[in-house]
Short mmCIF file of C-alpha atoms and ligand atoms in Angstrom, two decimals:
data_model
loop_
_atom_site.label_atom_id
_atom_site.label_comp_id
_atom_site.label_asym_id
_atom_site.label_seq_id
_atom_site.Cartn_x
_atom_site.Cartn_y
_atom_site.Cartn_z
CA MET A 1 0.00 0.00 0.00
CA THR A 2 1.42 3.42 -0.89
CA ARG A 3 1.35 6.17 1.67
CA PRO A 4 -1.04 8.95 0.61
CA ALA A 5 0.36 12.39 -0.12
CA ALA A 6 -0.12 14.82 2.74
CA PRO A 7 -0.98 18.21 1.28
CA SER A 8 -0.66 20.77 4.02
CA ARG A 9 -4.18 22.20 3.45
CA VAL A 10 -5.68 18.83 4.46
CA LEU A 11 -3.36 18.60 7.43
CA VAL A 12 -4.45 22.07 8.52
CA ILE A 13 -8.16 21.15 8.52
CA LEU A 14 -7.40 17.82 10.19
CA SER A 15 -5.39 19.50 12.95
CA SER A 16 -8.23 22.03 13.42
CA LEU A 17 -10.70 19.17 13.77
CA VAL A 18 -8.52 17.49 16.41
CA GLU A 19 -8.12 20.78 18.28
CA GLU A 20 -11.85 21.49 18.12
CA TYR A 21 -12.59 18.06 19.60
CA ALA A 22 -9.79 17.46 22.14
CA GLY A 23 -8.09 20.85 22.52
CA LEU A 24 -4.78 19.38 21.35
CA LYS A 25 -2.70 21.73 19.24
CA PHE A 26 -0.46 20.19 16.58
CA GLU A 27 1.78 21.71 13.92
CA PRO A 28 0.40 20.45 10.61
CA ASP A 29 3.86 20.16 8.96
CA GLU A 30 3.96 17.75 6.06
CA ASN A 31 6.98 15.93 7.50
CA GLY A 32 6.13 16.24 11.18
CA ALA A 33 4.83 13.82 13.82
CA PHE A 34 1.20 14.89 13.31
CA SER A 35 1.31 14.13 9.59
CA ASP A 36 2.98 10.81 10.28
CA ARG A 37 0.47 9.61 12.86
CA VAL A 38 -2.61 10.83 10.98
CA THR A 39 -1.37 9.16 7.82
CA THR A 40 -0.73 5.88 9.62
CA ARG A 41 -4.14 5.99 11.33
CA SER A 42 -5.96 6.88 8.08
CA LEU A 43 -4.36 3.87 6.36
CA GLU A 44 -5.37 1.61 9.26
CA ALA A 45 -8.93 2.92 8.89
CA GLY A 46 -8.82 2.05 5.17
CA PHE A 47 -8.30 5.51 3.63
CA GLU A 48 -5.62 6.24 1.04
CA SER A 49 -6.69 9.88 0.75
CA LEU A 50 -6.39 12.16 3.75
CA LEU A 51 -9.17 14.33 2.36
CA ASP A 52 -11.54 11.33 2.26
CA TYR A 53 -10.45 10.53 5.82
CA TYR A 54 -11.23 14.10 6.87
CA TYR A 55 -14.73 13.93 5.32
CA TYR A 56 -15.33 10.61 7.07
CA LEU A 57 -14.29 12.05 10.44
CA ARG A 58 -16.34 15.18 9.95
CA TYR A 59 -19.54 13.92 8.31
CA ASP A 60 -19.92 10.13 8.57
CA PRO A 61 -22.09 8.84 11.45
CA ARG A 62 -19.10 6.63 12.41
CA GLY A 63 -16.79 9.67 12.31
CA PRO A 64 -16.93 10.44 16.07
CA ASP A 65 -15.77 6.90 16.94
CA GLU A 66 -12.91 7.12 14.46
CA LEU A 67 -11.96 10.59 15.80
CA LYS A 68 -11.59 9.03 19.27
CA LYS A 69 -9.24 6.41 17.81
CA LEU A 70 -7.22 9.08 16.02
CA VAL A 71 -6.91 11.11 19.24
CA ASP A 72 -5.85 7.90 21.05
CA ASP A 73 -2.95 7.68 18.59
CA LEU A 74 -2.02 11.35 18.95
CA VAL A 75 -1.96 11.91 22.71
CA VAL A 76 1.26 11.89 24.73
CA ASN A 77 0.72 9.41 27.59
CA GLU A 78 4.04 9.87 29.38
CA THR A 79 3.56 9.33 33.12
CA TYR A 80 5.09 7.29 35.96
CA LEU A 81 4.53 6.37 39.59
CA PHE A 82 5.47 9.00 42.19
CA ARG A 83 5.80 11.73 39.51
CA GLU A 84 6.09 15.14 41.19
CA LEU A 85 5.39 13.42 44.49
CA ASP A 86 5.80 16.47 46.76
CA ALA A 87 2.66 18.06 45.32
CA LEU A 88 0.68 14.85 45.83
CA ARG A 89 1.82 14.74 49.45
CA VAL A 90 0.61 18.34 49.91
CA ALA A 91 -2.78 17.40 48.40
CA VAL A 92 -3.10 14.50 50.85
CA THR A 93 -1.70 16.18 53.96
CA HIS A 94 -3.15 19.67 53.60
CA PHE A 95 -6.44 19.05 51.81
CA LEU A 96 -7.70 15.48 52.14
CA LYS A 97 -6.50 14.49 55.60
CA PRO A 98 -7.90 17.54 57.48
CA ARG A 99 -11.29 17.05 55.83
CA VAL A 100 -11.43 13.37 56.81
CA GLU A 101 -10.44 14.36 60.35
CA ALA A 102 -13.30 16.88 60.32
CA GLY A 103 -15.73 14.06 59.51
CA GLN A 104 -16.12 14.87 55.81
CA ARG A 105 -15.68 12.58 52.81
CA PRO A 106 -13.42 14.52 50.45
CA ARG A 107 -13.04 13.83 46.75
CA LEU A 108 -9.93 14.03 44.58
CA TRP A 109 -10.08 13.97 40.78
CA SER A 110 -7.04 13.04 38.74
CA ALA A 111 -8.06 14.58 35.40
CA ALA A 112 -5.90 13.37 32.47
CA CYS A 113 -4.60 10.39 34.48
CA SER A 114 -3.13 8.57 31.46
CA THR A 115 -2.31 4.95 32.40
CA GLY A 116 -3.23 5.58 36.03
CA GLU A 117 0.09 5.97 37.84
CA GLU A 118 -0.93 9.39 39.24
CA PRO A 119 -4.17 8.27 40.99
CA ALA A 120 -2.40 5.05 42.02
CA THR A 121 0.27 7.13 43.76
CA VAL A 122 -2.39 9.17 45.57
CA ALA A 123 -4.22 5.98 46.55
CA MET A 124 -1.00 4.50 48.01
CA LEU A 125 -0.31 7.71 49.97
CA LEU A 126 -3.85 7.59 51.36
CA ALA A 127 -3.63 3.88 52.15
CA GLN A 128 -0.38 4.49 54.01
CA GLU A 129 -2.19 7.08 56.18
CA GLY A 130 -5.21 4.81 56.73
CA LEU A 131 -7.38 7.29 54.80
CA LEU A 132 -8.14 5.43 51.59
CA GLU A 133 -11.61 4.26 52.61
CA HIS A 134 -12.61 7.79 53.59
CA VAL A 135 -11.79 9.54 50.30
CA ASP A 136 -13.47 9.33 46.88
CA LEU A 137 -10.96 9.03 44.05
CA VAL A 138 -11.99 9.74 40.47
CA ALA A 139 -9.50 9.41 37.62
CA SER A 140 -10.17 10.20 33.99
CA ASP A 141 -8.62 10.57 30.57
CA ILE A 142 -9.83 11.20 27.04
CA SER A 143 -8.19 8.00 25.79
CA GLU A 144 -9.94 4.65 26.25
CA LYS A 145 -6.68 2.93 25.34
CA VAL A 146 -4.82 4.32 28.36
CA LEU A 147 -7.84 3.90 30.64
CA ALA A 148 -7.91 0.16 29.87
CA ARG A 149 -4.32 -0.06 31.10
CA ALA A 150 -5.10 2.14 34.12
CA ARG A 151 -8.00 -0.12 35.15
CA ALA A 152 -5.65 -3.13 35.07
CA GLY A 153 -3.27 -1.45 37.54
CA GLN A 154 -0.32 -3.12 35.87
CA TRP A 155 2.53 -1.18 34.32
CA SER A 156 5.91 -1.67 32.75
CA ARG A 157 9.04 -1.44 34.85
CA ARG A 158 9.55 2.08 33.46
CA ALA A 159 6.65 3.20 35.68
CA LEU A 160 9.04 2.77 38.60
CA ARG A 161 11.87 4.83 37.14
CA GLU A 162 11.88 7.12 40.21
CA VAL A 163 11.18 5.62 43.61
CA PRO A 164 11.40 8.36 46.22
CA SER A 165 9.40 6.27 48.68
CA PRO A 166 10.42 2.57 48.60
CA THR A 167 8.16 1.78 51.57
CA LEU A 168 5.09 2.57 49.46
CA VAL A 169 6.26 0.13 46.79
CA THR A 170 7.02 -2.62 49.28
CA ARG A 171 3.70 -2.19 51.04
CA TRP A 172 1.27 -1.65 48.16
CA MET A 173 2.83 -3.16 45.05
CA ARG A 174 3.80 -6.63 43.90
CA GLU A 175 5.84 -7.83 40.96
CA ASP A 176 4.00 -9.99 38.46
CA PRO A 177 5.80 -13.08 37.05
CA ALA A 178 7.35 -10.92 34.31
CA GLY A 179 8.79 -8.53 36.91
CA ALA A 180 6.34 -5.71 36.13
CA PRO A 181 4.84 -3.68 39.01
CA ARG A 182 1.25 -4.41 39.95
CA LEU A 183 -0.87 -2.35 42.36
CA ASP A 184 -2.61 -4.09 45.28
CA PRO A 185 -6.13 -4.84 43.90
CA GLU A 186 -7.71 -3.53 47.11
CA VAL A 187 -6.08 -0.14 46.48
CA LEU A 188 -6.87 -0.16 42.76
CA ARG A 189 -10.56 -0.87 43.24
CA ARG A 190 -10.94 2.39 45.17
CA ILE A 191 -10.27 4.39 42.01
CA ASP A 192 -13.28 5.23 39.86
CA PHE A 193 -11.93 5.46 36.27
CA ARG A 194 -13.99 7.38 33.70
CA ARG A 195 -13.58 8.73 30.20
CA ILE A 196 -13.79 12.54 30.34
CA ASN A 197 -12.82 15.03 27.63
CA LEU A 198 -11.56 18.09 29.50
CA THR A 199 -12.64 20.45 26.72
CA ASP A 200 -16.26 19.35 27.05
CA PRO A 201 -17.85 21.47 29.83
CA GLY A 202 -20.74 19.00 30.28
CA GLU A 203 -18.38 16.05 30.78
CA VAL A 204 -16.27 18.06 33.23
CA ARG A 205 -19.40 19.07 35.18
CA SER A 206 -20.52 15.44 35.36
CA VAL A 207 -17.63 14.67 37.74
CA GLY A 208 -19.23 16.87 40.40
CA PRO A 209 -17.73 18.90 43.26
CA CYS A 210 -14.14 18.09 44.24
CA ASP A 211 -11.81 19.10 47.06
CA VAL A 212 -8.71 18.53 44.92
CA VAL A 213 -8.31 18.45 41.15
CA LEU A 214 -5.03 17.26 39.63
CA CYS A 215 -4.64 18.47 36.06
CA ARG A 216 -0.94 17.87 35.56
CA ASN A 217 1.13 17.84 32.40
CA VAL A 218 -1.74 18.18 29.97
CA LEU A 219 -2.43 21.93 29.67
CA ILE A 220 0.90 22.22 27.81
CA TYR A 221 -0.68 20.46 24.83
CA PHE A 222 -3.47 23.07 24.56
CA SER A 223 -3.44 26.63 23.22
CA ASP A 224 -3.57 29.33 25.94
CA GLU A 225 -7.18 30.02 25.03
CA THR A 226 -8.19 26.37 25.44
CA ALA A 227 -6.13 25.98 28.62
CA SER A 228 -7.89 29.04 30.13
CA LYS A 229 -11.31 27.59 29.32
CA VAL A 230 -10.37 24.18 30.76
CA VAL A 231 -9.08 25.80 33.96
CA ALA A 232 -12.26 27.90 34.26
CA ASN A 233 -14.40 24.78 33.86
CA LEU A 234 -12.34 22.77 36.34
CA SER A 235 -12.58 25.67 38.81
CA GLN A 236 -16.36 25.33 38.71
CA ASN A 237 -15.93 21.77 40.00
CA LEU A 238 -13.82 22.90 42.95
CA LYS A 239 -15.53 23.24 46.31
CA ALA A 240 -14.78 26.43 48.26
CA ASP A 241 -11.25 26.14 49.66
CA GLY A 242 -10.48 23.30 47.23
CA ALA A 243 -7.30 23.24 45.18
CA LEU A 244 -6.20 22.71 41.60
CA PHE A 245 -2.72 21.26 41.04
CA VAL A 246 -1.02 21.60 37.66
CA GLY A 247 2.37 20.19 36.61
CA VAL A 248 5.58 21.69 38.03
CA SER A 249 6.49 23.12 34.62
CA GLU A 250 3.03 24.64 34.13
CA SER A 251 1.73 27.93 35.52
CA LEU A 252 -1.71 29.48 35.43
CA LEU A 253 -0.47 32.98 36.18
CA ARG A 254 0.20 33.71 32.50
CA LEU A 255 -3.29 32.50 31.57
CA GLY A 256 -5.10 34.43 34.27
CA THR A 257 -7.30 32.62 36.79
CA ALA A 258 -9.68 33.53 39.58
CA LEU A 259 -7.90 30.93 41.77
CA ALA A 260 -5.24 32.08 44.22
CA CYS A 261 -1.72 30.72 43.72
CA GLU A 262 -0.18 29.38 46.95
CA GLU A 263 2.91 27.43 47.91
CA ILE A 264 3.40 24.78 50.60
CA ASP A 265 6.67 22.84 50.97
CA ARG A 266 7.89 24.20 47.60
CA SER A 267 4.78 22.90 45.79
CA PHE A 268 2.51 25.38 44.04
CA PHE A 269 -1.24 24.97 43.71
CA TYR A 270 -4.30 27.14 43.06
CA ARG A 271 -6.91 27.56 45.76
CA LYS A 272 -10.55 28.51 45.30
CA THR A 273 -10.97 31.23 47.86
CA ALA A 274 -14.66 32.03 47.43
C1 SAM B 301 1.41 13.48 29.67
S1 SAM B 301 -0.04 12.67 30.24
C2 SAM B 301 -0.11 13.27 31.90
C3 SAM B 301 -0.44 12.17 32.89
C4 SAM B 301 -0.38 12.57 34.37
N1 SAM B 301 -1.34 13.61 34.68
C5 SAM B 301 0.99 12.99 34.78
O1 SAM B 301 1.22 14.16 35.09
O2 SAM B 301 1.90 12.15 34.79
C6 SAM B 301 -1.30 13.64 29.42
C7 SAM B 301 -2.65 12.93 29.34
O3 SAM B 301 -3.64 13.90 28.97
C8 SAM B 301 -4.62 13.24 28.22
N2 SAM B 301 -5.42 14.23 27.47
C9 SAM B 301 -5.05 14.96 26.39
N3 SAM B 301 -6.06 15.74 25.98
C10 SAM B 301 -7.09 15.50 26.82
C11 SAM B 301 -8.42 15.99 26.91
N4 SAM B 301 -8.91 16.89 26.03
N5 SAM B 301 -9.21 15.52 27.89
C12 SAM B 301 -8.76 14.60 28.78
N6 SAM B 301 -7.51 14.09 28.75
C13 SAM B 301 -6.69 14.54 27.77
C14 SAM B 301 -3.82 12.30 27.33
O4 SAM B 301 -4.60 11.24 26.84
C15 SAM B 301 -2.70 11.85 28.27
O5 SAM B 301 -3.00 10.60 28.86
#
């Protein structure tokens, strides 16, 4: 099978379609990664012409399902256990624990959880403190492919590339026969995994009020305009005095937000003050 030509005009409308649907911004260069992945996916879907593929995505009743598959192939799923752990400790110690101690049942949402290492890390921290049964954990991603892996709670050895807290691993993880890390099923079953597109306000609302929202290492793939809208929508889900955590290399100050930036133990987060 010959690879179809990739005229930049088609790539431009395809990248706009992806951005409209998932917020993800790609450079539609003819020789770039976007062109490569879209071309590969279009061939897998049986299209030799990218323009035909575009029309299928846009107008065919099966287009929305195919668009999900295309986005699955485009997203960057890089994540690992204990990533940016200090911030997760702050979320547990300063937001979840005091609420449990006050007799409440707090809720944390790991939005854009990828293959699940982020909510798994939070769940292990909570289990270690004896708090896991008293907190609701929701974890979501746009990609069904990564969510299937997250629900299995089984990762490659690369997921353990940084182990700042070996006691958590010893206590809550096992090695499967192939030597890959596996989360204790009792811990895993406490995480409610869902498919949520962060650029869809209705889907975001459906998660309901949260004490903590983790939206880490995903805003970087959006335009500033999209990132601002996503942050505004996530803020609506925050309870008063709740907090939004973004990745350490991300900042909301440039985007503008009604949330107040604070720092505890060198970790920054954004608190809903009213
Ligand atoms: C780099 S991973 C970050 C994982 C984790 N939060 C972390 O910090 O390690 C980015 C994730 O964002 C997800 N994502 C991208 N666009 C999204 C959208 N519009 N809605 C929900 N998730 C999205 C991707 O599927 C991917 O799994």
